Amino acid sequence: MRRNAMIVCLLMATTGAFAQAPEKDSLQTVGLQEVEVIATRATAHTPVAYTNLSKEQLKKANTGVDMPYLLTFTPSVLTTSDAGAGIGYTSIRVRGTDATRINVTTNGIPMNDAESHSIFWVNTPDFASSLQDVQIQRGAGTSTNGAGAFGASINMQTQGISPTPYAEFSGSYGSFNTHKETVKAGTGIINGHWGFDARLSNVSSDGYIDRASVGLNAYFLQGGYYTDNTSIRLITFANKERTYHAWNYASKEEMEQYGRRYNSCGLMYEDEKGGQHFYEDQTDNYIQKHYQLLLNHRFNSQWNMNIGLHYTKGDGYYQEYKTRRTLVEYGLSPFVYDDKEVTKSDLVRKKAMDNKFGGGIFSFTYKGDRLQATLGGALNRYDGDHFGRVLWVKSYVGDLNPDTDYYFNNATKNDGNIYLKANYELAKGVNAYMDLQYRHICYKIDGTNDKYNWLASEMQRLDIHENFGFFNPKAGLSWQINPHHRLFVSFSEAQKEPTRNNYTDGRFDEHPKPERLLDYELGYTFAGKTFQAGANLYYMDYKDQLVLTGELNEIGEAVASNVPDSYRMGVELMANLRLPCGFTWNINATLSKNRVKNFTETLFENEEAGTEAWVINHGNTPLSFSPDFILNNRFGYTYKGFEASLQSQYVSKQYMSNAKQEECTLDAYFVSNLALAYTFKLPKVKSMTVGCTLYNLFNEKYENNGYAGSGYYYDGDRKVRYNYAGYAAQAGTHLLAHVSINF
């Protein structure tokens, strides 16, 4: 495993402008990078379930789609796409857990939003082009920095400075006017100590869904200074995104009437002929800039130190057209128009945020003959403003100041943790693992929310001051029976604070409780020369997990409440075959059972808060968006410079609510992608690769995400339940061609 390094200047450099360093110094640098330790990574002796993806694996798949789709075929992973083609607003689930429960770090530095706990991959376009590798840990995993890992953690490591100069261009073009252009260059090691890298990327697509356009621009710059035992790197990467909304999804009825690509976002009105007219600026706009200063020092063959400082600045907004909105909810007074009092009107609103996140991480690692230990931790602070403005009101009579906020609140969060990990060889091949972490969080929100409190006739007041202290122990045994067979067993406890939405959308008189996970894992792997296989059994026991219950708060927002008991249990199976003739076969499957124990649902008449509640006890029900079966299969073949692969994924039925309503499900789907590529050499060119990927080869009509809700009405004296749902339709067969040239 590798990593770290630090100080620098900035970058931008063409390869030929700098001379290549002597081979001896370059090799010293490479040697230093190879011993750098990522403290949050699992190794062969760590008793957790994990998958590593190398730079080469990422590069082959990185022809245009977002990072989640590069991880699709790893065990227990599901991906979703609002625009329907894997670009823009995409997300990932692991073992059924969503993005708010998946910890993501880059070089050990947290990437999850401090409040929502999610990572918005639309803000990291083409990031895979600057990565050395990725490790996905399933379950509670090892102690990490940032948001709690409640189903998985994704640890990304950026590439180190290349010892030799290089330049690279890659481009893609395909269906839905999708295209990606990437330019990379590096100086190699200069005078035995310095090196610089740069990347510029542009990704754009019209999207499969109507108007679901995406425009993404990004850069990655790094400079490094190296000695025999010390490396310093300064890294900065940033993005600018503009995405048309596609998050409303569509009902089955809308798809039948308007087609599978229908998008209701931005709908203003329908004319006499039935034509629909949409607001052109129904867009999400965000700029995010990251800065990392990374120091690695090797004291001797046993001791290693890593220190990282980081700062992230985010600034953005989204605009949307809203029909027949109650004016008082936006701080506006009713007005008289055409001799009638108008209390509801169409309007355009803008919701914005301005946030800052910074801090530091550290780790000290000892590696002896039998003992490996790491002491590490982090201290981070978040400060974010949330505010909204009304830009336009239809036929409004009166003063309208688009620079006046109709709501404003500020949130701060201090998050610190310290951990001690140790792996001790008890006997030959038998290792005991211990991992102890303490994490403290102080979270505050003050101001007004974006929701109107009808009970108090004012915007909802936010006065949230919460402190949490979590002790998260982990322990396990790993037994390398012989060079081919390995067995491990582990127990982990993880705790996690509620997200921002759990507070702002909850009941006014209730605060959500933190969640707790007890994770039990048992794994086996076989590693032969041509065949490898593995199995992992897991039982994830949740206490007070926050799930949508069907209940509404005082202003009609869906409430996520703590349920006392829920669990995820299953088995993950993996096998890989590699033959000398160039044929490879990779297959993995997850069979699982995901349940809420004694789930109680609360419905309201016509979904109006304050009406009579209808409480229904469903007993044990499936957890939403948690399929019982996932199968990934890949056939590959390479011959000289030619490579072909056929990848397939089967996902069983998923419920979109926890109430087990058959009409609110995502149907099972089976999707295959065919990838072809050929690499060859040209004069003055190291290599050139041309290829194409045919996505959804068999034109499966499927949806991989959605939402569902329920209410009731009276038929005489009888209560009648009704359900509704929206579905994220995905693209049929589509093509993306690509070319890359390496100098």
Coordinates of N, CA and C in Angstrom, one line a residue, residues 408-517:
F408 N -32.9 31.9 6.7 CA -31.5 31.9 6.9 C -31.1 31.1 8.2
N409 N -30.2 30.2 8.1 CA -29.7 29.5 9.3 C -28.2 29.2 9.1
N410 N -27.5 29.1 10.2 CA -26.1 28.8 10.2 C -25.9 27.5 11.0
A411 N -25.0 26.6 10.4 CA -24.7 25.4 11.1 C -23.2 25.3 11.3
T412 N -22.8 24.8 12.5 CA -21.4 24.5 12.8 C -21.3 23.1 13.3
K413 N -20.2 22.5 13.0 CA -20.0 21.2 13.5 C -18.5 21.0 13.8
N414 N -18.1 20.6 15.0 CA -16.8 20.2 15.4 C -16.8 18.7 15.6
D415 N -15.9 18.1 14.9 CA -15.8 16.6 14.8 C -14.4 16.2 15.1
G416 N -14.2 15.4 16.2 CA -12.8 15.0 16.5 C -12.8 13.5 16.8
N417 N -11.8 12.8 16.4 CA -11.7 11.4 16.8 C -10.2 11.0 17.0
I418 N -10.0 10.0 17.8 CA -8.7 9.4 18.0 C -8.9 7.9 18.1
Y419 N -7.9 7.1 17.5 CA -8.0 5.7 17.4 C -6.7 5.0 17.6
L420 N -6.7 3.8 18.1 CA -5.5 3.0 18.2 C -5.8 1.6 17.6
K421 N -5.0 1.2 16.6 CA -5.2 -0.1 16.0 C -3.9 -0.9 16.2
A422 N -4.1 -2.2 16.4 CA -3.0 -3.0 16.6 C -3.3 -4.4 16.0
N423 N -2.3 -5.0 15.4 CA -2.4 -6.3 14.8 C -1.1 -7.1 15.3
Y424 N -1.4 -8.2 16.1 CA -0.3 -8.9 16.7 C -0.4 -10.3 16.3
E425 N 0.8 -10.9 15.9 CA 0.9 -12.3 15.4 C 1.1 -13.1 16.7
L426 N 0.0 -13.8 17.0 CA 0.0 -14.7 18.2 C 0.8 -16.0 17.9
A427 N 0.7 -16.5 16.7 CA 1.4 -17.7 16.3 C 1.6 -17.6 14.8
K428 N 2.4 -18.5 14.3 CA 2.6 -18.4 12.8 C 1.3 -18.4 12.1
G429 N 1.0 -17.3 11.4 CA -0.2 -17.2 10.5 C -1.5 -16.8 11.3
V430 N -1.4 -16.7 12.6 CA -2.5 -16.3 13.4 C -2.3 -14.9 14.0
N431 N -3.2 -13.9 13.6 CA -3.1 -12.6 14.0 C -4.3 -12.1 14.8
A432 N -4.1 -11.4 15.9 CA -5.2 -10.8 16.6 C -5.2 -9.3 16.3
Y433 N -6.5 -8.8 16.1 CA -6.6 -7.4 15.7 C -7.5 -6.7 16.7
M434 N -7.1 -5.5 17.1 CA -7.9 -4.6 18.0 C -7.9 -3.2 17.4
D435 N -9.0 -2.6 17.5 CA -9.2 -1.2 16.9 C -10.2 -0.5 17.8
L436 N -9.6 0.5 18.5 CA -10.4 1.3 19.5 C -10.5 2.8 19.0
Q437 N -11.7 3.3 18.9 CA -11.9 4.7 18.5 C -12.8 5.4 19.4
Y438 N -12.5 6.7 19.7 CA -13.4 7.6 20.4 C -13.6 8.8 19.5
R439 N -14.9 9.1 19.3 CA -15.3 10.2 18.5 C -16.2 11.2 19.2
H440 N -16.0 12.5 19.1 CA -16.8 13.5 19.8 C -17.3 14.5 18.7
I441 N -18.6 14.8 18.8 CA -19.2 15.7 17.8 C -20.0 16.8 18.6
C442 N -19.8 18.0 18.2 CA -20.6 19.1 18.7 C -21.3 19.8 17.5
Y443 N -22.6 19.7 17.4 CA -23.4 20.2 16.2 C -24.4 21.2 16.6
K444 N -24.4 22.3 15.9 CA -25.3 23.4 16.2 C -26.0 23.9 14.9
I445 N -27.3 24.2 15.0 CA -28.0 24.9 13.9 C -28.8 26.0 14.6
D446 N -28.6 27.2 14.1 CA -29.4 28.4 14.6 C -29.9 29.2 13.4
G447 N -31.2 29.7 13.6 CA -31.8 30.5 12.6 C -33.2 30.0 12.2
T448 N -33.6 30.3 11.0 CA -34.9 29.9 10.5 C -34.7 28.8 9.4
N449 N -35.6 27.9 9.4 CA -35.6 26.8 8.4 C -36.4 27.2 7.2
D450 N -36.3 26.4 6.1 CA -37.0 26.8 4.9 C -38.4 26.3 4.9
K451 N -39.0 25.9 6.0 CA -40.3 25.5 6.1 C -41.2 26.4 7.1
Y452 N -42.4 26.6 6.7 CA -43.3 27.4 7.5 C -44.0 26.7 8.6
N453 N -44.0 27.2 9.8 CA -44.7 26.6 10.9 C -46.0 27.3 11.0
W454 N -47.1 26.5 10.6 CA -48.4 27.1 10.6 C -49.0 27.2 12.0
L455 N -48.4 26.5 12.9 CA -48.9 26.5 14.3 C -48.4 27.9 15.0
A456 N -47.3 28.3 14.6 CA -46.7 29.6 15.2 C -46.8 30.8 14.2
S457 N -47.3 30.5 13.0 CA -47.4 31.6 12.0 C -46.1 32.3 11.7
E458 N -45.1 31.4 11.5 CA -43.7 32.0 11.2 C -42.9 30.8 10.6
M459 N -41.8 31.2 10.1 CA -40.8 30.2 9.6 C -40.4 29.3 10.8
Q460 N -40.2 28.0 10.5 CA -39.8 27.1 11.6 C -38.4 27.6 12.2
R461 N -38.4 27.7 13.5 CA -37.2 28.1 14.2 C -36.3 26.9 14.5
L462 N -35.0 27.1 14.3 CA -34.0 26.1 14.5 C -33.1 26.5 15.6
D463 N -33.1 25.7 16.7 CA -32.2 26.0 17.8 C -31.7 24.6 18.3
I464 N -30.8 24.1 17.6 CA -30.3 22.7 17.8 C -28.9 22.8 18.3
H465 N -28.6 22.3 19.5 CA -27.3 22.3 20.1 C -27.1 20.8 20.6
E466 N -26.4 20.0 19.9 CA -26.2 18.6 20.3 C -24.7 18.3 20.5
N467 N -24.5 17.4 21.4 CA -23.1 16.9 21.7 C -23.2 15.4 21.7
F468 N -22.3 14.7 21.1 CA -22.2 13.3 21.1 C -20.8 12.8 21.4
G469 N -20.8 11.7 22.1 CA -19.5 11.0 22.4 C -19.7 9.5 22.1
F470 N -18.9 9.0 21.2 CA -19.0 7.6 20.7 C -17.7 6.9 21.0
F471 N -17.9 5.7 21.6 CA -16.7 4.8 21.7 C -17.0 3.6 20.8
N472 N -16.1 3.4 19.8 CA -16.4 2.3 18.8 C -15.3 1.3 18.8
P473 N -15.5 0.2 19.6 CA -14.4 -0.9 19.6 C -14.6 -1.9 18.5
K474 N -13.5 -2.4 18.0 CA -13.5 -3.5 17.0 C -12.4 -4.5 17.4
A475 N -12.7 -5.8 17.1 CA -11.7 -6.8 17.4 C -11.9 -8.0 16.5
G476 N -10.9 -8.8 16.2 CA -11.0 -9.9 15.4 C -9.8 -10.8 15.3
L477 N -9.9 -11.9 14.7 CA -8.8 -12.8 14.5 C -8.7 -13.2 13.0
S478 N -7.4 -13.3 12.5 CA -7.2 -13.7 11.1 C -6.2 -14.8 11.2
W479 N -6.5 -15.9 10.4 CA -5.7 -17.1 10.4 C -5.3 -17.4 9.0
Q480 N -4.0 -17.2 8.7 CA -3.5 -17.6 7.4 C -3.1 -19.1 7.5
I481 N -4.0 -20.0 7.2 CA -3.9 -21.4 7.4 C -2.6 -21.9 6.7
N482 N -2.5 -21.5 5.4 CA -1.4 -21.8 4.6 C -1.4 -20.8 3.5
P483 N -0.4 -20.8 2.5 CA -0.4 -19.8 1.5 C -1.7 -19.6 0.7
H484 N -2.5 -20.6 0.7 CA -3.7 -20.6 -0.1 C -5.0 -20.2 0.7
H485 N -5.1 -20.6 1.9 CA -6.3 -20.5 2.7 C -6.2 -19.5 3.8
R486 N -7.2 -18.6 4.0 CA -7.2 -17.6 5.0 C -8.7 -17.6 5.6
L487 N -8.7 -17.4 6.9 CA -10.0 -17.3 7.6 C -10.0 -16.2 8.6
F488 N -11.1 -15.4 8.7 CA -11.1 -14.4 9.7 C -12.5 -14.3 10.3
V489 N -12.5 -13.7 11.5 CA -13.7 -13.5 12.3 C -13.6 -12.1 13.0
S490 N -14.7 -11.3 13.1 CA -14.5 -10.0 13.7 C -15.9 -9.6 14.3
F491 N -15.7 -8.6 15.2 CA -16.9 -7.9 15.8 C -16.6 -6.5 15.8
S492 N -17.5 -5.6 15.4 CA -17.3 -4.2 15.4 C -18.6 -3.5 16.0
E493 N -18.3 -2.4 16.7 CA -19.4 -1.5 17.1 C -19.2 -0.2 16.4
A494 N -20.3 0.4 15.9 CA -20.2 1.7 15.3 C -21.4 2.5 15.7
Q495 N -21.2 3.8 15.9 CA -22.3 4.7 16.3 C -22.2 5.9 15.4
K496 N -23.4 6.5 15.2 CA -23.5 7.6 14.2 C -24.6 8.6 14.7
E497 N -24.2 9.9 14.5 CA -25.1 11.0 14.9 C -26.2 11.2 13.7
P498 N -27.4 11.7 14.0 CA -28.4 12.0 13.0 C -27.8 13.0 12.0
T499 N -28.4 13.0 10.8 CA -28.1 13.9 9.8 C -28.9 15.2 10.0
R500 N -28.6 16.3 9.2 CA -29.3 17.5 9.3 C -30.8 17.3 9.0
N501 N -31.1 16.6 8.0 CA -32.6 16.4 7.7 C -33.3 15.7 8.8
N502 N -32.6 14.8 9.6 CA -33.3 14.2 10.7 C -33.8 15.2 11.7
Y503 N -33.1 16.4 11.8 CA -33.5 17.4 12.7 C -34.5 18.4 12.0
T504 N -34.1 18.8 10.8 CA -35.0 19.9 10.2 C -36.3 19.4 9.7
D505 N -36.4 18.1 9.4 CA -37.7 17.5 8.9 C -38.4 16.7 10.0
G506 N -37.8 16.6 11.2 CA -38.5 15.9 12.3 C -39.6 16.7 12.9
R507 N -40.2 16.0 13.9 CA -41.2 16.7 14.7 C -40.6 17.9 15.5
F508 N -41.4 19.0 15.7 CA -40.8 20.1 16.3 C -40.4 19.8 17.8
D509 N -41.2 18.9 18.4 CA -41.0 18.7 19.8 C -40.1 17.4 20.1
E510 N -39.5 16.9 19.0 CA -38.7 15.6 19.2 C -37.4 15.8 18.6
H511 N -36.3 15.2 19.2 CA -35.0 15.2 18.6 C -34.7 13.7 18.3
P512 N -34.1 13.4 17.1 CA -33.7 12.1 16.8 C -32.6 11.6 17.7
K513 N -32.5 10.3 17.9 CA -31.4 9.7 18.7 C -30.3 9.2 17.8
P514 N -29.1 9.1 18.3 CA -28.0 8.5 17.4 C -28.3 7.0 17.2
E515 N -27.7 6.5 16.1 CA -27.8 5.1 15.8 C -26.6 4.3 16.2
R516 N -26.9 3.0 16.3 CA -25.8 2.1 16.8 C -25.8 0.8 16.0
L517 N -24.7 0.4 15.6 CA -24.5 -0.8 14.8 C -23.6 -1.8 15.5

